[in-house]
Short mmCIF file of C-alpha atoms and ligand atoms in Angstrom, two decimals:
data_model
loop_
_atom_site.label_atom_id
_atom_site.label_comp_id
_atom_site.label_asym_id
_atom_site.label_seq_id
_atom_site.Cartn_x
_atom_site.Cartn_y
_atom_site.Cartn_z
CA UNK A 1 150.79 174.62 109.00
CA UNK A 2 151.68 178.12 110.26
CA UNK A 3 154.40 178.89 112.81
CA UNK A 4 152.78 180.04 116.55
CA UNK A 5 154.41 183.01 116.18
CA UNK A 6 153.12 183.99 112.66
CA UNK A 7 150.81 186.43 114.73
CA UNK A 8 152.90 187.27 116.98
CA UNK A 9 152.50 191.05 118.60
CA UNK A 10 149.25 191.41 116.55
CA UNK A 11 146.01 192.93 118.24
CA UNK A 12 143.18 191.50 116.77
CA UNK A 13 139.38 192.78 117.07
CA UNK A 14 137.09 190.56 115.24
CA UNK A 15 133.30 191.87 114.69
CA UNK A 16 131.07 189.09 115.34
CA UNK A 17 133.24 187.36 117.22
CA UNK A 18 130.69 185.08 119.63
CA UNK A 19 130.81 182.12 117.54
CA UNK A 20 130.48 181.04 113.88
CA UNK A 21 133.36 181.60 111.46
CA UNK A 22 134.37 184.80 113.67
CA UNK A 23 134.69 182.75 116.69
CA UNK A 24 136.69 180.01 114.46
CA UNK A 25 139.27 183.64 112.98
CA UNK A 26 139.93 184.38 116.40
CA UNK A 27 140.53 181.20 118.07
CA UNK A 28 143.29 180.76 115.04
CA UNK A 29 144.74 184.03 115.68
CA UNK A 30 144.55 183.41 119.13
CA UNK A 31 147.08 180.50 118.77
CA UNK A 32 149.13 181.83 116.51
CA UNK A 33 150.54 184.82 118.61
CA UNK A 34 148.36 187.35 118.44
CA UNK A 35 145.49 189.25 121.09
CA UNK A 36 142.31 189.52 120.25
CA UNK A 37 139.20 191.48 120.80
CA UNK A 38 135.51 189.63 120.15
CA UNK A 39 133.01 191.90 119.62
CA UNK A 40 129.21 191.66 119.35
CA UNK A 41 125.49 191.68 119.98
CA UNK A 42 124.90 188.83 122.36
CA UNK A 43 127.74 190.21 125.51
CA UNK A 44 127.24 186.89 127.48
CA UNK A 45 128.21 185.39 124.52
CA UNK A 46 131.30 186.89 123.54
CA UNK A 47 132.43 186.73 127.17
CA UNK A 48 132.23 183.36 127.09
CA UNK A 49 134.56 182.74 124.00
CA UNK A 50 137.08 184.82 124.75
CA UNK A 51 137.11 182.82 127.99
CA UNK A 52 137.49 179.43 126.53
CA UNK A 53 140.17 181.14 124.17
CA UNK A 54 141.87 182.36 127.56
CA UNK A 55 141.28 178.60 129.15
CA UNK A 56 144.18 177.33 126.50
CA UNK A 57 146.87 180.12 126.95
CA UNK A 58 145.44 182.96 124.23
CA UNK A 59 144.93 186.91 124.80
CA UNK A 60 141.28 187.67 124.64
CA UNK A 61 139.08 190.74 125.80
CA UNK A 62 135.08 190.86 124.71
CA UNK A 63 132.66 193.59 124.70
CA UNK A 64 129.28 193.72 123.98
CA UNK A 65 128.79 196.17 120.76
CA UNK A 66 125.83 196.90 117.77
CA UNK A 67 128.22 197.09 114.52
CA UNK A 68 125.25 199.07 113.22
CA UNK A 69 126.13 202.21 116.37
CA UNK A 70 129.39 203.78 115.14
CA UNK A 71 130.28 205.32 119.04
CA UNK A 72 129.86 201.56 120.05
CA UNK A 73 132.96 200.25 117.43
CA UNK A 74 134.41 203.46 117.41
CA UNK A 75 134.22 202.16 121.49
CA UNK A 76 135.46 198.79 120.81
CA UNK A 77 138.03 200.06 118.25
CA UNK A 78 139.32 202.23 121.89
CA UNK A 79 139.49 199.62 124.21
CA UNK A 80 141.05 197.73 121.65
CA UNK A 81 144.25 200.09 121.58
CA UNK A 82 143.81 200.11 125.78
CA UNK A 83 144.00 196.83 126.30
CA UNK A 84 146.53 195.29 124.16
CA UNK A 85 148.20 198.97 122.53
CA UNK A 86 147.52 198.44 119.37
CA UNK A 87 145.11 197.50 116.50
CA UNK A 88 146.90 195.46 113.98
CA UNK A 89 143.82 193.66 112.29
CA UNK A 90 140.07 194.53 111.42
CA UNK A 91 138.12 191.41 110.62
CA UNK A 92 134.54 192.25 109.63
CA UNK A 93 132.85 189.24 110.05
CA UNK A 94 129.57 190.46 111.94
CA UNK A 95 125.94 189.03 109.55
CA UNK A 96 122.90 189.36 109.65
CA UNK A 97 120.55 187.28 106.33
CA UNK A 98 116.93 186.09 106.32
CA UNK A 99 115.84 184.65 103.21
CA UNK A 100 112.79 186.64 101.44
CA UNK A 101 111.10 187.13 98.74
CA UNK A 102 112.61 190.62 97.59
CA UNK A 103 108.83 191.67 96.42
CA UNK A 104 107.64 190.93 100.47
CA UNK A 105 111.17 192.18 101.38
CA UNK A 106 109.73 195.22 103.66
CA UNK A 107 111.62 198.94 103.82
CA UNK A 108 112.18 197.54 107.49
CA UNK A 109 113.79 194.34 106.65
CA UNK A 110 116.41 195.48 103.97
CA UNK A 111 118.38 198.86 105.66
CA UNK A 112 118.88 196.33 108.67
CA UNK A 113 120.70 193.82 106.59
CA UNK A 114 122.66 196.58 105.37
CA UNK A 115 122.57 198.27 108.60
CA UNK A 116 124.18 195.66 109.81
CA UNK A 117 126.89 194.57 107.02
CA UNK A 118 127.66 196.98 104.60
CA UNK A 119 127.26 200.25 107.50
CA UNK A 120 128.45 197.97 109.41
CA UNK A 121 131.90 197.60 107.57
CA UNK A 122 131.79 200.57 107.06
CA UNK A 123 132.58 202.11 110.98
CA UNK A 124 134.82 199.81 111.38
CA UNK A 125 137.27 200.08 108.91
CA UNK A 126 136.60 204.32 109.14
CA UNK A 127 136.80 203.51 113.15
CA UNK A 128 140.14 201.59 112.61
CA UNK A 129 141.58 203.45 110.44
CA UNK A 130 144.01 205.59 112.53
CA UNK A 131 145.05 202.95 114.72
CA UNK A 132 146.76 201.01 111.73
CA UNK A 133 148.48 203.78 109.89
CA UNK A 134 149.97 203.23 113.34
CA UNK A 135 150.47 199.22 113.09
CA UNK A 136 154.08 198.78 113.07
CA UNK A 137 153.05 195.80 110.84
CA UNK A 138 150.89 197.76 108.37
CA UNK A 139 147.22 197.28 109.43
CA UNK A 140 145.06 194.73 107.94
CA UNK A 141 141.38 194.79 107.13
CA UNK A 142 139.36 191.53 106.08
CA UNK A 143 135.69 191.91 106.07
CA UNK A 144 133.60 188.30 104.89
CA UNK A 145 131.37 188.39 102.03
CA UNK A 146 130.01 186.15 99.67
CA UNK A 147 130.58 185.42 96.04
CA UNK A 148 126.61 185.37 95.95
CA UNK A 149 127.26 188.72 96.52
CA UNK A 150 128.78 189.60 93.05
CA UNK A 151 125.95 187.38 91.37
CA UNK A 152 123.85 187.72 93.02
CA UNK A 153 121.59 186.19 95.50
CA UNK A 154 117.40 185.45 95.42
CA UNK A 155 115.76 185.52 98.16
CA UNK A 156 118.23 187.92 99.58
CA UNK A 157 118.46 190.94 97.52
CA UNK A 158 119.47 192.53 101.49
CA UNK A 159 122.60 190.88 101.67
CA UNK A 160 123.30 190.45 98.17
CA UNK A 161 123.90 194.81 97.56
CA UNK A 162 125.53 194.29 101.54
CA UNK A 163 128.37 192.33 100.02
CA UNK A 164 128.99 193.21 96.87
CA UNK A 165 128.67 197.18 98.57
CA UNK A 166 131.91 195.64 100.79
CA UNK A 167 133.83 194.18 98.18
CA UNK A 168 134.14 197.18 96.29
CA UNK A 169 134.28 199.50 99.63
CA UNK A 170 137.29 197.12 99.91
CA UNK A 171 138.75 197.31 96.87
CA UNK A 172 137.93 201.98 97.18
CA UNK A 173 140.27 202.04 100.55
CA UNK A 174 142.82 198.88 99.41
CA UNK A 175 143.85 202.25 97.08
CA UNK A 176 143.04 204.64 99.48
CA UNK A 177 145.08 203.77 102.40
CA UNK A 178 147.85 201.39 101.04
CA UNK A 179 149.71 204.40 101.07
CA UNK A 180 149.21 204.07 105.04
CA UNK A 181 150.29 200.68 104.47
CA UNK A 182 147.08 199.21 105.03
CA UNK A 183 146.09 196.30 102.73
CA UNK A 184 142.10 195.60 102.90
CA UNK A 185 141.14 192.29 101.23
CA UNK A 186 137.69 190.20 100.95
CA UNK A 187 136.88 186.44 102.06
CA UNK A 188 134.17 184.75 99.46
CA UNK A 189 133.75 181.99 101.75
CA UNK A 190 131.22 179.23 99.75
CA UNK A 191 128.81 177.11 102.20
CA UNK A 192 129.95 176.05 105.78
CA UNK A 193 128.44 173.25 106.56
CA UNK A 194 128.78 174.42 110.40
CA UNK A 195 128.04 177.65 110.74
CA UNK A 196 124.32 178.41 111.79
CA UNK A 197 123.92 180.10 108.57
CA UNK A 198 124.51 177.49 106.51
CA UNK A 199 122.01 174.88 108.80
CA UNK A 200 118.98 177.73 108.90
CA UNK A 201 119.26 178.82 105.44
CA UNK A 202 119.90 175.97 103.15
CA UNK A 203 119.21 172.69 105.58
CA UNK A 204 116.88 173.13 107.87
CA UNK A 205 114.81 174.16 105.08
CA UNK A 206 115.92 170.85 103.20
CA UNK A 207 118.60 171.89 100.62
CA UNK A 208 121.50 171.02 102.30
CA UNK A 209 122.87 168.35 99.48
CA UNK A 210 121.94 170.34 96.58
CA UNK A 211 124.03 173.32 98.46
CA UNK A 212 127.13 170.79 98.49
CA UNK A 213 126.41 169.14 94.72
CA UNK A 214 127.09 173.43 93.59
CA UNK A 215 130.23 173.51 94.86
CA UNK A 216 132.71 171.80 92.68
CA UNK A 217 134.37 169.60 95.34
CA UNK A 218 130.50 168.55 96.30
CA UNK A 219 130.28 168.94 100.20
CA UNK A 220 130.45 171.50 102.33
CA UNK A 221 133.38 173.77 103.73
CA UNK A 222 134.70 173.79 107.41
CA UNK A 223 135.03 177.19 109.31
CA UNK A 224 138.87 175.71 109.63
CA UNK A 225 139.36 176.71 105.88
CA UNK A 226 137.74 180.00 106.26
CA UNK A 227 140.17 180.46 109.33
CA UNK A 228 143.15 179.47 107.41
CA UNK A 229 142.56 181.87 104.25
CA UNK A 230 142.19 185.05 107.19
CA UNK A 231 145.52 184.24 109.30
CA UNK A 232 147.12 184.19 105.62
CA UNK A 233 146.07 187.41 104.64
CA UNK A 234 146.82 189.18 108.41
CA UNK A 235 149.97 187.61 108.52
CA UNK A 236 153.08 188.43 106.50
CA UNK A 237 152.24 185.89 104.08
CA UNK A 238 150.33 187.95 102.21
CA UNK A 239 152.17 191.02 102.89
CA UNK A 240 152.30 191.98 99.01
CA UNK A 241 148.30 191.49 98.83
CA UNK A 242 145.73 194.74 99.10
CA UNK A 243 142.58 194.73 97.35
CA UNK A 244 142.03 190.47 96.51
CA UNK A 245 139.02 188.77 97.56
CA UNK A 246 140.21 185.42 98.23
CA UNK A 247 137.39 183.24 97.35
CA UNK A 248 137.47 179.86 99.20
CA UNK A 249 134.75 177.97 97.82
CA UNK A 250 135.11 174.86 96.62
CA UNK A 251 135.25 175.80 92.96
CA UNK A 252 131.36 176.70 94.17
CA UNK A 253 131.62 180.31 92.12
CA UNK A 254 133.35 178.60 88.66
CA UNK A 255 131.14 175.51 88.71
CA UNK A 256 128.01 178.33 88.54
CA UNK A 257 129.93 180.14 85.58
CA UNK A 258 131.68 177.41 84.00
CA UNK A 259 127.85 175.91 83.90
C1 LIG B 301 110.60 188.60 106.36
C2 LIG B 301 111.83 190.22 107.82
C3 LIG B 301 112.58 188.41 108.54
C4 LIG B 301 112.00 187.66 107.25
C5 LIG B 301 113.50 190.16 110.47
N1 LIG B 301 112.92 190.62 108.69
N2 LIG B 301 113.50 188.40 109.45
N3 LIG B 301 111.03 190.04 106.93
N4 LIG B 301 111.89 187.47 106.66
N5 LIG B 301 112.40 185.51 108.18
C6 LIG B 301 112.28 191.95 109.10
C7 LIG B 301 111.55 192.12 110.63
O1 LIG B 301 110.09 191.75 110.13
C8 LIG B 301 112.08 193.95 110.88
O2 LIG B 301 110.96 194.64 109.50
C9 LIG B 301 113.26 193.81 110.85
O3 LIG B 301 113.83 192.65 108.92
C10 LIG B 301 114.00 193.81 111.29
O4 LIG B 301 114.03 192.39 112.40
P1 LIG B 301 114.19 192.76 113.68
O5 LIG B 301 113.44 190.81 113.45
O6 LIG B 301 113.88 193.34 113.67
O7 LIG B 301 115.77 192.87 113.39
P2 LIG B 301 116.85 192.20 114.49
O8 LIG B 301 116.31 191.95 115.49
O9 LIG B 301 117.45 193.58 114.05
O10 LIG B 301 117.17 190.72 113.45
C11 LIG B 301 118.37 191.09 112.57
C12 LIG B 301 117.84 190.32 111.75
C13 LIG B 301 118.20 188.41 112.53
C14 LIG B 301 119.51 189.69 111.01
C15 LIG B 301 117.31 190.43 111.04
O11 LIG B 301 118.50 187.31 111.73
C16 LIG B 301 119.85 189.03 113.05
O12 LIG B 301 120.03 189.17 113.80
N6 LIG B 301 120.63 187.20 112.42
C17 LIG B 301 121.20 186.99 113.38
C18 LIG B 301 122.78 186.89 112.67
C19 LIG B 301 123.01 186.37 111.72
O13 LIG B 301 121.24 186.08 110.73
N7 LIG B 301 123.53 185.58 111.27
C20 LIG B 301 123.50 184.49 109.87
C21 LIG B 301 124.03 185.61 108.97
S1 LIG B 301 124.67 184.22 107.83
P3 LIG B 301 109.83 195.29 109.87
O14 LIG B 301 109.48 196.02 108.52
O15 LIG B 301 108.69 193.99 110.44
O16 LIG B 301 110.00 196.02 111.12
C22 LIG B 301 124.99 184.90 106.24
C23 LIG B 301 125.54 183.55 105.37
C24 LIG B 301 124.83 182.81 104.78
O17 LIG B 301 125.00 186.45 106.21
C25 LIG B 301 125.18 182.07 104.21
C26 LIG B 301 125.25 181.23 103.39
C27 LIG B 301 123.35 180.78 103.79
#
């Protein structure tokens, strides 16, 4: 169990923070003392999410931004520093995805997902760097990927390539920016049952039971499983952890390899 001051004093920016895993992470961070900036394309959604956090006593702001646009990402970073006085934690969570056989995938469809996932993550890291370097706790970047970016992801080549790219980018930055006391890690969630992505890509397609059986634990994970990992990596509990990919997938990856 984390204590209420685990993230006290820190400011965090979470992309895709208005719903799903991003909102779960933001809510957990706020409960543990962090100030959170929620960024997303849907202004109403991020504003409502920030209001809910404030209503339960947290410190939260929201800003409309599309991670495909560097200037908007930069503006969100600047607004975080202006609102809270620092930027200590960046969570690159925003993602786009859809199922499509690669032979049918249009170049624009490919580019759309690469732009959101891979380029959006790079934009966040690049825009945040100078502020993370100044963090008195040491900066922390956490990007949400998936081991399907390592194994390959049939019917989702765009997302597989993007997530694999984020893993490589993160390891690169962990080494480049370690001397600036910035830690750079990724989290690889398995199938998280209470998310829009799993609902749309697995459950609605009738593959819910199959996907649960693919995990060693035989069940979907919960958003809070990912939020707990994100708290650990952002906090001083993970102070010596960098360049790591924390797999939180109920043993899905291992079962795949061991089979
Ligand atoms: C084939 C598709 C398609 C589909 C879009 N495209 N959906 N092609 N099958 N189902 C193509 C379009 O035809 C178009 O190419 C191009 O992609 C851009 O589509 P737009 O709709 O114009 O893009 P945009 O409005 O920007 O939407 C982005 C999006 C969308 C990614 C396509 O799905 C989205 O915004 N999703 C919300 C976020 C999201 O997906 N979250 C889930 C992440 S979950 P053409 O050539 O026709 O112009 C996740 C992990 C899942 O990542 C883990 C477990 C399953």
